[in-house]
Amino acid sequence: MSLEQTAGMSDLLRTTRGRTAIFLSASIVALTVATSAQTKVVAPKNSYSAADDVKLGQQASAEVRKELPLLNDESIDSYVEDVGRRLAAAIPPEYQHQEFRYTFDVVNQKEINAFALPGGPMYLNRGMIEASQSEAEMAGVMAHEISHVALRHGTAQATKAQKFQIGAVAGQILGAIVGGTAGSVIAQGSQFGLGAYFLKYSREYESQADILGAQILARAGYDPRQMANMFKTIEKEAGGSSGPEWLSSHPNPGNRYEAINREAATLRVQGSAPGDGRFTAVKQELGGMSPALTAEQIAKRQGQSGGGDRPVGTSGRAVNVEPPSSQYRTYQPGDFMRISVPANWQQLGSGSTVTYAPQGAVFQTQSGGSAFTHGVEVGVASNGTGDLQRDTEALIQSFAQTNPRLRRAGGYSRVNVGGRNGLATTLSNVSEVTGANELISVSTTQLRDGSMLFMIGVTPEQDANTYGQAFSRVRQSIQIADQR
Ligand SMILES: [Zn+2]
């Protein structure tokens, strides 16, 4: 379990009182609706500069070019570039950033997907072009992606997630995309691993990109309703197997088609785009080529060049640690709590969270964070909603941002944490360190100031029995004294 960029955690070693920060669910003022006029989209708060976007996007783009098979067909590339340039020129002036450079490449991949990196580099899967019924549909997806870039959603998301990590700079995020997780672009058959910040958008951001995308389409001479049509096509394909990646990075904000069509009704299509002549020729050319590679084929290729069959993006290290001692030792990680852990575990860290782990179980990740394979971590997540299950969900989502293979393994159960009502659930993950399956047990309870105490236990799947017992004993040992 890698924990480098867990958001919303506050310093356990300080008192739990007096925190004013906002938890993950920080709301973003998305859309101001003006009746019968086009919607004004307000770009979310962002602590990065436009120049940061460019830098981060360039770095990520260099990785992408190493990892993904580009089609490299001159006529098809130049066609997509022409469409892209037309759209980029149609971005309303208030969303233009002088530093940004919109570039367009076609990836020879079958799955319907496209993604754009901060500052402008866009990658369009061949499968996306092949699934489009018209140039306007293809342009719809591109306009949507361009809107994420223009609204700087990638770094806005990073801003949200890193609210508490004072001094957190571009380097940290850079690490996450360029470091170990970049490889999982392929393993996932998607861009999920490539910095979830940049590529997996919230529903609010989706609405924004749909609205601005529709406006850009209209300004570029396309019928904005074609974007809604394309999303429908993708959704249909997702019933098969080739669309879900796009959908998982661009979740339907709800009533997507209605919202796009409503916006379209307020827009006037300016001029007219060139028509489908070149589009049809390009589709024909694609049809004559040998089929695009599947994500799986690409992953295999990648695995061969990377050596070994471990999941891409993991280091495949062997880990050898002593089983948990039956003797327990008590620690006081914060001034309001005590916890007892197996005597052969050590206390590590003093920042946002404290880890207790046996020797040999903690690793530095390539991105400069830490990951551990065995042990527990305790921490406090500040200012939640007061609804324990919701806050626990938000915590799990924050873990998922740096652990792209994190999955649910069960529902919630009620447990006792420090003499209080708490919740527990289990997740499965693929260890970034070993590449093997691991189980994560999460327990949470509310503190009196509204923040949430959490304990997570991490164990390789094959040691789940031994460690599961240790985790419940540790959990039962927790004592909380946070009265005012
Ligand atoms: Zn999107």
CSV table of C-alpha atoms and ligand atoms in Angstrom, one decimal:
chain,number,residue,atom,x,y,z
A,1,MET,CA,0.0,0.0,0.0
A,2,SER,CA,1.5,3.3,-1.1
A,3,LEU,CA,0.6,6.3,1.0
A,4,GLU,CA,2.5,9.2,-0.5
A,5,GLN,CA,-0.3,11.5,-1.4
A,6,THR,CA,-3.2,10.6,0.8
A,7,ALA,CA,-5.3,13.7,1.1
A,8,GLY,CA,-7.1,15.1,4.0
A,9,MET,CA,-4.9,13.8,6.7
A,10,SER,CA,-3.7,16.0,9.4
A,11,ASP,CA,-0.8,15.8,11.8
A,12,LEU,CA,-1.5,13.1,14.3
A,13,LEU,CA,1.1,14.4,16.6
A,14,ARG,CA,-0.6,17.6,17.1
A,15,THR,CA,-3.8,17.9,19.0
A,16,THR,CA,-6.9,17.1,17.0
A,17,ARG,CA,-8.4,20.5,17.9
A,18,GLY,CA,-8.3,23.7,16.0
A,19,ARG,CA,-8.2,22.4,12.5
A,20,THR,CA,-10.1,24.4,10.0
A,21,ALA,CA,-9.2,22.7,6.8
A,22,ILE,CA,-11.8,21.2,4.5
A,23,PHE,CA,-12.0,17.6,3.8
A,24,LEU,CA,-12.0,16.0,0.4
A,25,SER,CA,-15.5,16.8,-0.4
A,26,ALA,CA,-14.6,20.4,-0.9
A,27,SER,CA,-17.2,21.7,-3.2
A,28,ILE,CA,-16.3,23.5,-6.3
A,29,VAL,CA,-18.4,26.2,-7.7
A,30,ALA,CA,-19.0,24.7,-11.1
A,31,LEU,CA,-21.6,26.4,-13.1
A,32,THR,CA,-23.5,29.6,-13.0
A,33,VAL,CA,-26.6,29.2,-14.9
A,34,ALA,CA,-27.9,32.1,-16.8
A,35,THR,CA,-31.3,31.6,-18.3
A,36,SER,CA,-31.5,31.1,-22.0
A,37,ALA,CA,-27.9,32.1,-22.4
A,38,GLN,CA,-24.9,29.8,-22.6
A,39,THR,CA,-23.5,28.5,-19.3
A,40,LYS,CA,-20.6,30.3,-17.8
A,41,VAL,CA,-18.1,27.7,-16.7
A,42,VAL,CA,-15.8,28.8,-13.8
A,43,ALA,CA,-12.5,27.0,-13.7
A,44,PRO,CA,-11.9,25.4,-10.3
A,45,LYS,CA,-9.4,26.7,-7.8
A,46,ASN,CA,-5.8,25.8,-8.6
A,47,SER,CA,-2.7,26.4,-6.7
A,48,TYR,CA,-0.4,25.6,-9.6
A,49,SER,CA,0.6,28.0,-12.3
A,50,ALA,CA,-0.2,27.5,-16.0
A,51,ALA,CA,3.6,27.0,-16.4
A,52,ASP,CA,3.4,24.1,-13.9
A,53,ASP,CA,0.7,22.5,-16.1
A,54,VAL,CA,2.9,22.7,-19.1
A,55,LYS,CA,5.9,21.2,-17.3
A,56,LEU,CA,3.9,18.4,-15.7
A,57,GLY,CA,2.2,17.6,-19.0
A,58,GLN,CA,5.4,17.5,-20.9
A,59,GLN,CA,7.0,15.1,-18.5
A,60,ALA,CA,4.0,12.8,-18.5
A,61,SER,CA,3.8,13.0,-22.2
A,62,ALA,CA,7.4,11.9,-22.6
A,63,GLU,CA,6.5,8.8,-20.5
A,64,VAL,CA,3.4,8.2,-22.6
A,65,ARG,CA,5.4,8.2,-25.8
A,66,LYS,CA,7.7,5.6,-24.3
A,67,GLU,CA,4.9,3.4,-23.2
A,68,LEU,CA,2.2,3.5,-25.8
A,69,PRO,CA,2.4,2.5,-29.5
A,70,LEU,CA,1.7,5.6,-31.5
A,71,LEU,CA,0.2,5.0,-34.9
A,72,ASN,CA,2.7,7.3,-36.6
A,73,ASP,CA,0.7,7.5,-39.9
A,74,GLU,CA,1.4,10.9,-41.5
A,75,SER,CA,-1.9,11.5,-43.2
A,76,ILE,CA,-4.0,10.3,-40.2
A,77,ASP,CA,-2.0,12.3,-37.7
A,78,SER,CA,-2.2,15.4,-39.8
A,79,TYR,CA,-6.0,15.0,-40.2
A,80,VAL,CA,-6.5,14.6,-36.4
A,81,GLU,CA,-4.2,17.6,-35.9
A,82,ASP,CA,-6.2,19.7,-38.2
A,83,VAL,CA,-9.4,18.9,-36.4
A,84,GLY,CA,-7.6,19.5,-33.1
A,85,ARG,CA,-6.2,22.8,-34.2
A,86,ARG,CA,-9.6,24.0,-35.3
A,87,LEU,CA,-11.0,23.2,-31.9
A,88,ALA,CA,-8.1,24.7,-29.9
A,89,ALA,CA,-8.6,27.9,-31.9
A,90,ALA,CA,-12.3,27.9,-30.9
A,91,ILE,CA,-11.6,27.9,-27.1
A,92,PRO,CA,-13.2,31.0,-25.8
A,93,PRO,CA,-10.6,33.7,-25.1
A,94,GLU,CA,-11.2,33.6,-21.4
A,95,TYR,CA,-10.0,30.0,-21.2
A,96,GLN,CA,-7.0,30.4,-23.4
A,97,HIS,CA,-3.6,30.1,-21.8
A,98,GLN,CA,-0.8,31.5,-23.7
A,99,GLU,CA,1.7,28.9,-22.4
A,100,PHE,CA,-0.4,25.9,-23.5
A,101,ARG,CA,0.3,24.0,-26.7
A,102,TYR,CA,-2.4,21.6,-27.9
A,103,THR,CA,-0.9,18.6,-29.7
A,104,PHE,CA,-2.7,15.5,-31.0
A,105,ASP,CA,-1.4,12.0,-31.4
A,106,VAL,CA,-3.1,8.8,-32.4
A,107,VAL,CA,-2.4,5.7,-30.4
A,108,ASN,CA,-2.6,2.4,-32.2
A,109,GLN,CA,-4.9,1.0,-29.5
A,110,LYS,CA,-8.3,-0.7,-30.1
A,111,GLU,CA,-10.1,0.4,-26.9
A,112,ILE,CA,-12.2,3.5,-27.2
A,113,ASN,CA,-10.3,6.0,-25.2
A,114,ALA,CA,-8.6,9.4,-25.3
A,115,PHE,CA,-6.9,11.5,-22.8
A,116,ALA,CA,-5.2,14.9,-22.5
A,117,LEU,CA,-2.4,16.0,-20.2
A,118,PRO,CA,-2.0,19.3,-18.5
A,119,GLY,CA,-0.8,22.0,-20.8
A,120,GLY,CA,-2.2,20.3,-23.9
A,121,PRO,CA,-0.8,17.0,-25.2
A,122,MET,CA,-3.7,14.9,-26.3
A,123,TYR,CA,-3.7,11.2,-27.2
A,124,LEU,CA,-6.5,9.7,-29.1
A,125,ASN,CA,-6.9,5.9,-29.4
A,126,ARG,CA,-7.4,4.6,-32.9
A,127,GLY,CA,-10.4,2.8,-31.5
A,128,MET,CA,-12.0,6.1,-30.7
A,129,ILE,CA,-11.7,7.3,-34.3
A,130,GLU,CA,-13.0,3.9,-35.6
A,131,ALA,CA,-16.0,4.1,-33.3
A,132,SER,CA,-17.0,7.6,-34.3
A,133,GLN,CA,-19.8,8.0,-36.9
A,134,SER,CA,-18.7,11.4,-38.1
A,135,GLU,CA,-16.0,14.0,-37.7
A,136,ALA,CA,-18.3,15.9,-35.4
A,137,GLU,CA,-18.5,12.9,-33.0
A,138,MET,CA,-14.7,12.5,-32.9
A,139,ALA,CA,-14.4,16.3,-32.5
A,140,GLY,CA,-16.9,16.0,-29.6
A,141,VAL,CA,-14.5,13.8,-27.6
A,142,MET,CA,-11.6,16.0,-28.5
A,143,ALA,CA,-13.4,19.2,-27.4
A,144,HIS,CA,-14.3,17.6,-24.1
A,145,GLU,CA,-10.6,16.7,-23.5
A,146,ILE,CA,-9.5,20.1,-24.6
A,147,SER,CA,-11.9,21.6,-22.0
A,148,HIS,CA,-10.3,19.6,-19.2
A,149,VAL,CA,-7.0,21.0,-20.3
A,150,ALA,CA,-8.2,24.6,-20.7
A,151,LEU,CA,-10.0,24.5,-17.3
A,152,ARG,CA,-6.8,23.0,-15.8
A,153,HIS,CA,-8.7,20.1,-14.2
A,154,GLY,CA,-5.6,17.9,-13.7
A,155,THR,CA,-3.8,20.3,-11.5
A,156,ALA,CA,-7.0,21.6,-9.9
A,157,GLN,CA,-7.6,18.0,-8.8
A,158,ALA,CA,-4.1,17.8,-7.4
A,159,THR,CA,-4.7,21.1,-5.6
A,160,LYS,CA,-7.7,19.6,-3.9
A,161,ALA,CA,-5.9,16.4,-3.0
A,162,GLN,CA,-2.9,18.1,-1.6
A,163,LYS,CA,-4.6,20.7,0.4
A,164,PHE,CA,-2.9,19.6,3.6
A,165,GLN,CA,0.5,18.8,2.4
A,166,ILE,CA,2.0,22.2,2.9
A,167,GLY,CA,5.0,22.7,0.7
A,168,ALA,CA,3.8,19.9,-1.6
A,169,VAL,CA,5.1,20.9,-5.0
A,170,ALA,CA,4.9,19.8,-8.5
A,171,GLY,CA,7.8,17.4,-7.9
A,172,GLN,CA,5.6,15.2,-5.8
A,173,ILE,CA,2.9,14.8,-8.5
A,174,LEU,CA,5.6,14.5,-11.1
A,175,GLY,CA,6.9,11.6,-9.2
A,176,ALA,CA,3.5,10.0,-9.2
A,177,ILE,CA,3.2,10.1,-13.0
A,178,VAL,CA,6.7,9.7,-14.1
A,179,GLY,CA,7.7,7.4,-11.3
A,180,GLY,CA,6.6,3.9,-10.6
A,181,THR,CA,2.9,4.3,-11.4
A,182,ALA,CA,3.4,5.5,-15.0
A,183,GLY,CA,3.9,1.9,-16.1
A,184,SER,CA,0.4,0.9,-15.1
A,185,VAL,CA,-0.9,2.9,-18.0
A,186,ILE,CA,-0.6,-0.3,-19.8
A,187,ALA,CA,-1.3,-2.8,-17.2
A,188,GLN,CA,-4.6,-1.2,-16.6
A,189,GLY,CA,-5.3,-0.9,-20.2
A,190,SER,CA,-6.0,2.6,-19.3
A,191,GLN,CA,-4.4,5.8,-18.1
A,192,PHE,CA,-5.6,5.3,-14.5
A,193,GLY,CA,-2.1,4.7,-13.2
A,194,LEU,CA,-0.7,7.6,-15.0
A,195,GLY,CA,-1.5,10.0,-12.2
A,196,ALA,CA,-5.1,9.6,-11.2
A,197,TYR,CA,-5.0,13.3,-10.6
A,198,PHE,CA,-4.7,14.2,-14.2
A,199,LEU,CA,-6.9,11.7,-15.8
A,200,LYS,CA,-9.6,10.6,-13.6
A,201,TYR,CA,-12.1,13.4,-13.3
A,202,SER,CA,-14.8,14.1,-10.8
A,203,ARG,CA,-18.4,14.5,-11.9
A,204,GLU,CA,-18.3,18.2,-11.4
A,205,TYR,CA,-15.3,18.4,-13.8
A,206,GLU,CA,-17.1,16.2,-16.2
A,207,SER,CA,-20.1,18.6,-16.3
A,208,GLN,CA,-17.7,21.5,-16.9
A,209,ALA,CA,-15.9,19.8,-19.7
A,210,ASP,CA,-19.2,18.8,-21.3
A,211,ILE,CA,-20.5,22.4,-21.2
A,212,LEU,CA,-17.3,24.1,-22.3
A,213,GLY,CA,-16.8,21.3,-24.9
A,214,ALA,CA,-20.2,22.0,-26.4
A,215,GLN,CA,-19.4,25.7,-26.6
A,216,ILE,CA,-16.0,25.0,-28.3
A,217,LEU,CA,-17.7,22.7,-30.8
A,218,ALA,CA,-20.3,25.3,-31.7
A,219,ARG,CA,-17.6,27.9,-32.1
A,220,ALA,CA,-15.6,25.6,-34.3
A,221,GLY,CA,-18.6,24.9,-36.6
A,222,TYR,CA,-19.8,21.6,-35.3
A,223,ASP,CA,-23.2,20.6,-33.9
A,224,PRO,CA,-22.5,20.3,-30.2
A,225,ARG,CA,-25.2,17.5,-29.9
A,226,GLN,CA,-22.8,15.2,-31.7
A,227,MET,CA,-20.7,15.1,-28.5
A,228,ALA,CA,-23.7,13.6,-26.7
A,229,ASN,CA,-24.2,11.1,-29.5
A,230,MET,CA,-20.6,10.0,-29.2
A,231,PHE,CA,-20.9,9.5,-25.4
A,232,LYS,CA,-23.9,7.3,-26.2
A,233,THR,CA,-21.9,5.3,-28.6
A,234,ILE,CA,-19.1,4.9,-26.0
A,235,GLU,CA,-21.6,3.8,-23.4
A,236,LYS,CA,-23.0,1.2,-25.8
A,237,GLU,CA,-19.6,-0.1,-26.5
A,238,ALA,CA,-18.9,-0.3,-22.7
A,239,GLY,CA,-21.5,-3.0,-22.6
A,240,GLY,CA,-18.9,-4.9,-24.7
A,241,SER,CA,-15.4,-4.3,-23.4
A,242,SER,CA,-13.8,-1.5,-25.3
A,243,GLY,CA,-15.3,1.7,-23.8
A,244,PRO,CA,-15.1,1.4,-20.0
A,245,GLU,CA,-11.8,3.1,-19.7
A,246,TRP,CA,-13.0,6.3,-21.0
A,247,LEU,CA,-16.1,6.0,-18.9
A,248,SER,CA,-14.1,5.3,-15.7
A,249,SER,CA,-11.9,8.4,-16.3
A,250,HIS,CA,-14.9,10.5,-17.4
A,251,PRO,CA,-17.8,9.4,-15.2
A,252,ASN,CA,-21.2,10.4,-16.3
A,253,PRO,CA,-22.2,13.3,-14.2
A,254,GLY,CA,-25.9,12.4,-14.5
A,255,ASN,CA,-28.3,13.4,-17.3
A,256,ARG,CA,-25.2,13.9,-19.5
A,257,TYR,CA,-27.1,13.9,-22.8
A,258,GLU,CA,-29.9,16.1,-21.6
A,259,ALA,CA,-27.4,18.6,-20.2
A,260,ILE,CA,-25.4,18.7,-23.4
A,261,ASN,CA,-28.5,19.1,-25.5
A,262,ARG,CA,-29.8,21.8,-23.2
A,263,GLU,CA,-26.6,23.7,-23.6
A,264,ALA,CA,-26.6,23.1,-27.3
A,265,ALA,CA,-30.0,24.8,-27.5
A,266,THR,CA,-28.4,28.0,-26.2
A,267,LEU,CA,-25.6,27.9,-28.7
A,268,ARG,CA,-25.3,29.1,-32.3
A,269,VAL,CA,-23.1,27.0,-34.5
A,270,GLN,CA,-20.6,29.5,-36.0
A,271,GLY,CA,-19.7,28.8,-39.6
A,272,SER,CA,-19.5,25.2,-40.6
A,273,ALA,CA,-16.8,22.6,-40.3
A,274,PRO,CA,-15.4,21.0,-43.4
A,275,GLY,CA,-17.7,18.0,-43.6
A,276,ASP,CA,-16.9,14.3,-43.5
A,277,GLY,CA,-14.9,13.8,-46.7
A,278,ARG,CA,-11.5,13.5,-45.0
A,279,PHE,CA,-13.0,11.6,-42.0
A,280,THR,CA,-14.4,8.9,-44.3
A,281,ALA,CA,-11.1,8.6,-46.1
A,282,VAL,CA,-9.2,8.3,-42.8
A,283,LYS,CA,-11.7,5.6,-41.6
A,284,GLN,CA,-11.1,3.8,-44.8
A,285,GLU,CA,-7.4,4.0,-44.4
A,286,LEU,CA,-7.6,2.6,-40.9
A,287,GLY,CA,-9.9,-0.2,-42.1
A,288,GLY,CA,-7.1,-1.3,-44.5
A,289,MET,CA,-4.5,-1.5,-41.8
A,290,SER,CA,-3.8,-4.5,-39.6
A,291,PRO,CA,-6.0,-4.3,-36.5
A,292,ALA,CA,-5.1,-2.0,-33.6
A,293,LEU,CA,-3.5,-3.6,-30.6
A,294,THR,CA,-5.6,-4.4,-27.6
A,295,ALA,CA,-4.6,-3.1,-24.1
A,296,GLU,CA,-3.7,-6.7,-23.3
A,297,GLN,CA,-1.4,-7.0,-26.2
A,298,ILE,CA,0.3,-3.7,-25.4
A,299,ALA,CA,0.7,-4.9,-21.8
A,300,LYS,CA,2.3,-8.1,-22.9
A,301,ARG,CA,4.8,-6.2,-25.1
A,302,GLN,CA,5.5,-3.9,-22.2
A,303,GLY,CA,6.0,-6.8,-19.9
A,304,GLN,CA,8.5,-8.4,-22.2
A,305,SER,CA,10.6,-5.2,-22.5
A,306,GLY,CA,10.3,-4.6,-18.8
A,307,GLY,CA,11.3,-8.2,-18.0
A,308,GLY,CA,9.2,-10.6,-15.9
A,309,ASP,CA,5.5,-11.0,-15.6
A,310,ARG,CA,4.9,-8.9,-12.5
A,311,PRO,CA,2.2,-6.2,-12.9
A,312,VAL,CA,3.7,-3.2,-14.6
A,313,GLY,CA,4.4,-0.3,-12.3
A,314,THR,CA,5.3,-2.5,-9.4
A,315,SER,CA,8.9,-3.3,-8.4
A,316,GLY,CA,8.5,-7.0,-7.9
A,317,ARG,CA,10.7,-7.0,-4.9
A,318,ALA,CA,10.8,-10.0,-2.6
A,319,VAL,CA,9.9,-9.1,1.0
A,320,ASN,CA,10.8,-11.1,4.0
A,321,VAL,CA,9.6,-10.1,7.4
A,322,GLU,CA,9.2,-11.8,10.8
A,323,PRO,CA,5.6,-12.8,11.8
A,324,PRO,CA,4.0,-10.4,14.3
A,325,SER,CA,5.3,-11.0,17.8
A,326,SER,CA,2.8,-12.2,20.5
A,327,GLN,CA,4.2,-9.6,22.8
A,328,TYR,CA,2.7,-6.1,22.5
A,329,ARG,CA,4.2,-2.7,23.1
A,330,THR,CA,2.2,0.5,23.8
A,331,TYR,CA,2.9,3.7,22.0
A,332,GLN,CA,1.4,7.2,22.3
A,333,PRO,CA,1.4,8.5,18.7
A,334,GLY,CA,-0.6,11.6,19.5
A,335,ASP,CA,-1.3,13.4,22.7
A,336,PHE,CA,-4.8,12.0,22.6
A,337,MET,CA,-4.3,8.4,21.9
A,338,ARG,CA,-2.5,5.2,22.8
A,339,ILE,CA,-2.1,2.0,20.8
A,340,SER,CA,-0.4,-1.3,21.3
A,341,VAL,CA,1.3,-3.2,18.5
A,342,PRO,CA,3.4,-6.3,18.2
A,343,ALA,CA,6.7,-5.7,20.0
A,344,ASN,CA,8.7,-6.4,16.8
A,345,TRP,CA,7.0,-3.5,15.0
A,346,GLN,CA,8.6,-0.1,15.0
A,347,GLN,CA,7.0,3.3,15.0
A,348,LEU,CA,7.8,5.2,11.8
A,349,GLY,CA,6.9,8.6,10.6
A,350,SER,CA,5.7,11.7,12.4
A,351,GLY,CA,4.0,13.6,9.6
A,352,SER,CA,0.4,13.1,8.6
A,353,THR,CA,0.3,9.5,9.8
A,354,VAL,CA,2.2,7.1,11.9
A,355,THR,CA,3.1,3.6,10.7
A,356,TYR,CA,3.9,0.6,12.8
A,357,ALA,CA,5.6,-2.1,10.8
A,358,PRO,CA,8.1,-4.9,11.2
A,359,GLN,CA,11.6,-4.5,9.9
A,360,GLY,CA,11.9,-4.9,6.2
A,361,ALA,CA,8.3,-3.9,5.4
A,362,VAL,CA,8.7,-0.3,4.6
A,363,PHE,CA,10.0,1.0,1.2
A,364,GLN,CA,10.7,4.2,-0.4
A,365,THR,CA,8.6,4.5,-3.6
A,366,GLN,CA,10.1,5.9,-6.8
A,367,SER,CA,8.0,9.0,-6.3
A,368,GLY,CA,9.6,9.8,-3.0
A,369,GLY,CA,6.7,8.6,-0.8
A,370,SER,CA,6.6,5.4,1.2
A,371,ALA,CA,4.8,2.1,0.9
A,372,PHE,CA,4.6,-0.7,3.3
A,373,THR,CA,3.8,-4.3,2.9
A,374,HIS,CA,3.0,-5.4,6.4
A,375,GLY,CA,1.8,-3.4,9.4
A,376,VAL,CA,-0.7,-0.7,10.4
A,377,GLU,CA,-0.9,3.0,9.9
A,378,VAL,CA,-3.0,5.4,12.0
A,379,GLY,CA,-4.0,8.9,11.2
A,380,VAL,CA,-6.6,11.6,11.5
A,381,ALA,CA,-8.6,12.9,8.6
A,382,SER,CA,-9.8,16.4,9.3
A,383,ASN,CA,-13.2,18.0,9.1
A,384,GLY,CA,-15.3,15.4,7.5
A,385,THR,CA,-19.0,15.6,7.0
A,386,GLY,CA,-19.7,14.0,10.3
A,387,ASP,CA,-21.2,11.0,8.6
A,388,LEU,CA,-18.7,8.3,9.4
A,389,GLN,CA,-19.5,6.1,6.4
A,390,ARG,CA,-19.2,9.0,4.0
A,391,ASP,CA,-16.0,10.2,5.5
A,392,THR,CA,-14.6,6.7,5.3
A,393,GLU,CA,-15.5,6.5,1.6
A,394,ALA,CA,-13.7,9.8,1.0
A,395,LEU,CA,-10.6,8.3,2.8
A,396,ILE,CA,-10.7,5.2,0.6
A,397,GLN,CA,-11.0,7.3,-2.5
A,398,SER,CA,-8.0,9.3,-1.4
A,399,PHE,CA,-6.1,6.0,-1.1
A,400,ALA,CA,-7.2,5.0,-4.5
A,401,GLN,CA,-5.5,8.0,-6.0
A,402,THR,CA,-2.1,6.5,-5.3
A,403,ASN,CA,-3.1,2.9,-5.4
A,404,PRO,CA,-4.7,2.4,-8.8
A,405,ARG,CA,-5.4,-1.2,-8.3
A,406,LEU,CA,-7.3,-0.8,-5.0
A,407,ARG,CA,-10.6,-2.6,-5.0
A,408,ARG,CA,-13.5,-3.4,-2.6
A,409,ALA,CA,-13.3,-6.7,-1.0
A,410,GLY,CA,-16.4,-6.5,1.2
A,411,GLY,CA,-19.0,-4.3,2.7
A,412,TYR,CA,-18.9,-2.4,6.0
A,413,SER,CA,-19.2,-3.9,9.4
A,414,ARG,CA,-19.6,-2.2,12.8
A,415,VAL,CA,-16.6,-2.4,15.1
A,416,ASN,CA,-15.4,-0.9,18.3
A,417,VAL,CA,-12.5,1.5,17.9
A,418,GLY,CA,-11.2,3.0,21.1
A,419,GLY,CA,-14.5,2.3,22.9
A,420,ARG,CA,-16.5,4.0,20.2
A,421,ASN,CA,-18.7,2.9,17.4
A,422,GLY,CA,-16.6,2.5,14.3
A,423,LEU,CA,-16.8,1.0,10.9
A,424,ALA,CA,-14.5,-1.5,9.2
A,425,THR,CA,-14.1,-2.7,5.7
A,426,THR,CA,-11.6,-4.6,3.6
A,427,LEU,CA,-10.0,-3.7,0.4
A,428,SER,CA,-7.8,-5.6,-2.0
A,429,ASN,CA,-4.8,-4.1,-3.7
A,430,VAL,CA,-1.7,-5.0,-5.7
A,431,SER,CA,1.4,-4.0,-3.7
A,432,GLU,CA,3.5,-1.5,-5.5
A,433,VAL,CA,6.5,-3.1,-3.8
A,434,THR,CA,6.0,-6.8,-4.5
A,435,GLY,CA,3.5,-6.8,-7.3
A,436,ALA,CA,1.5,-9.4,-5.3
A,437,ASN,CA,-2.1,-9.1,-4.0
A,438,GLU,CA,-2.5,-7.6,-0.6
A,439,LEU,CA,-5.4,-6.9,1.7
A,440,ILE,CA,-6.1,-3.6,3.4
A,441,SER,CA,-8.3,-3.5,6.4
A,442,VAL,CA,-9.7,0.0,7.2
A,443,SER,CA,-11.3,0.9,10.5
A,444,THR,CA,-12.5,4.3,11.4
A,445,THR,CA,-14.3,6.2,14.2
A,446,GLN,CA,-15.3,9.8,14.8
A,447,LEU,CA,-13.3,12.1,17.1
A,448,ARG,CA,-15.1,14.8,19.1
A,449,ASP,CA,-13.9,17.7,16.9
A,450,GLY,CA,-15.6,16.1,13.9
A,451,SER,CA,-12.4,14.6,12.4
A,452,MET,CA,-12.0,10.9,11.9
A,453,LEU,CA,-9.5,8.6,13.3
A,454,PHE,CA,-8.5,5.8,11.0
A,455,MET,CA,-6.4,2.7,11.2
A,456,ILE,CA,-5.4,0.7,8.2
A,457,GLY,CA,-3.8,-2.7,8.3
A,458,VAL,CA,-1.8,-4.0,5.3
A,459,THR,CA,-0.9,-7.6,4.7
A,460,PRO,CA,0.0,-9.8,1.8
A,461,GLU,CA,-3.0,-11.9,0.9
A,462,GLN,CA,-1.3,-15.2,1.8
A,463,ASP,CA,-0.6,-13.9,5.4
A,464,ALA,CA,-4.1,-12.5,5.9
A,465,ASN,CA,-4.9,-14.9,8.7
A,466,THR,CA,-2.0,-14.2,10.9
A,467,TYR,CA,-2.1,-10.4,10.3
A,468,GLY,CA,-5.8,-10.2,10.5
A,469,GLN,CA,-5.6,-11.4,14.1
A,470,ALA,CA,-2.9,-8.9,14.9
A,471,PHE,CA,-4.9,-6.0,13.3
A,472,SER,CA,-8.0,-6.7,15.4
A,473,ARG,CA,-5.9,-6.9,18.6
A,474,VAL,CA,-4.2,-3.6,17.7
A,475,ARG,CA,-7.6,-2.0,17.0
A,476,GLN,CA,-9.0,-3.2,20.3
A,477,SER,CA,-6.0,-1.7,22.1
A,478,ILE,CA,-6.7,1.8,20.9
A,479,GLN,CA,-7.5,4.3,23.6
A,480,ILE,CA,-8.8,7.8,22.8
A,481,ALA,CA,-8.8,10.7,25.1
A,482,ASP,CA,-9.9,13.7,23.1
A,483,GLN,CA,-12.2,15.4,25.6
A,484,ARG,CA,-11.9,19.1,25.7
B,1,ZN,ZN,-14.0,14.2,-19.0
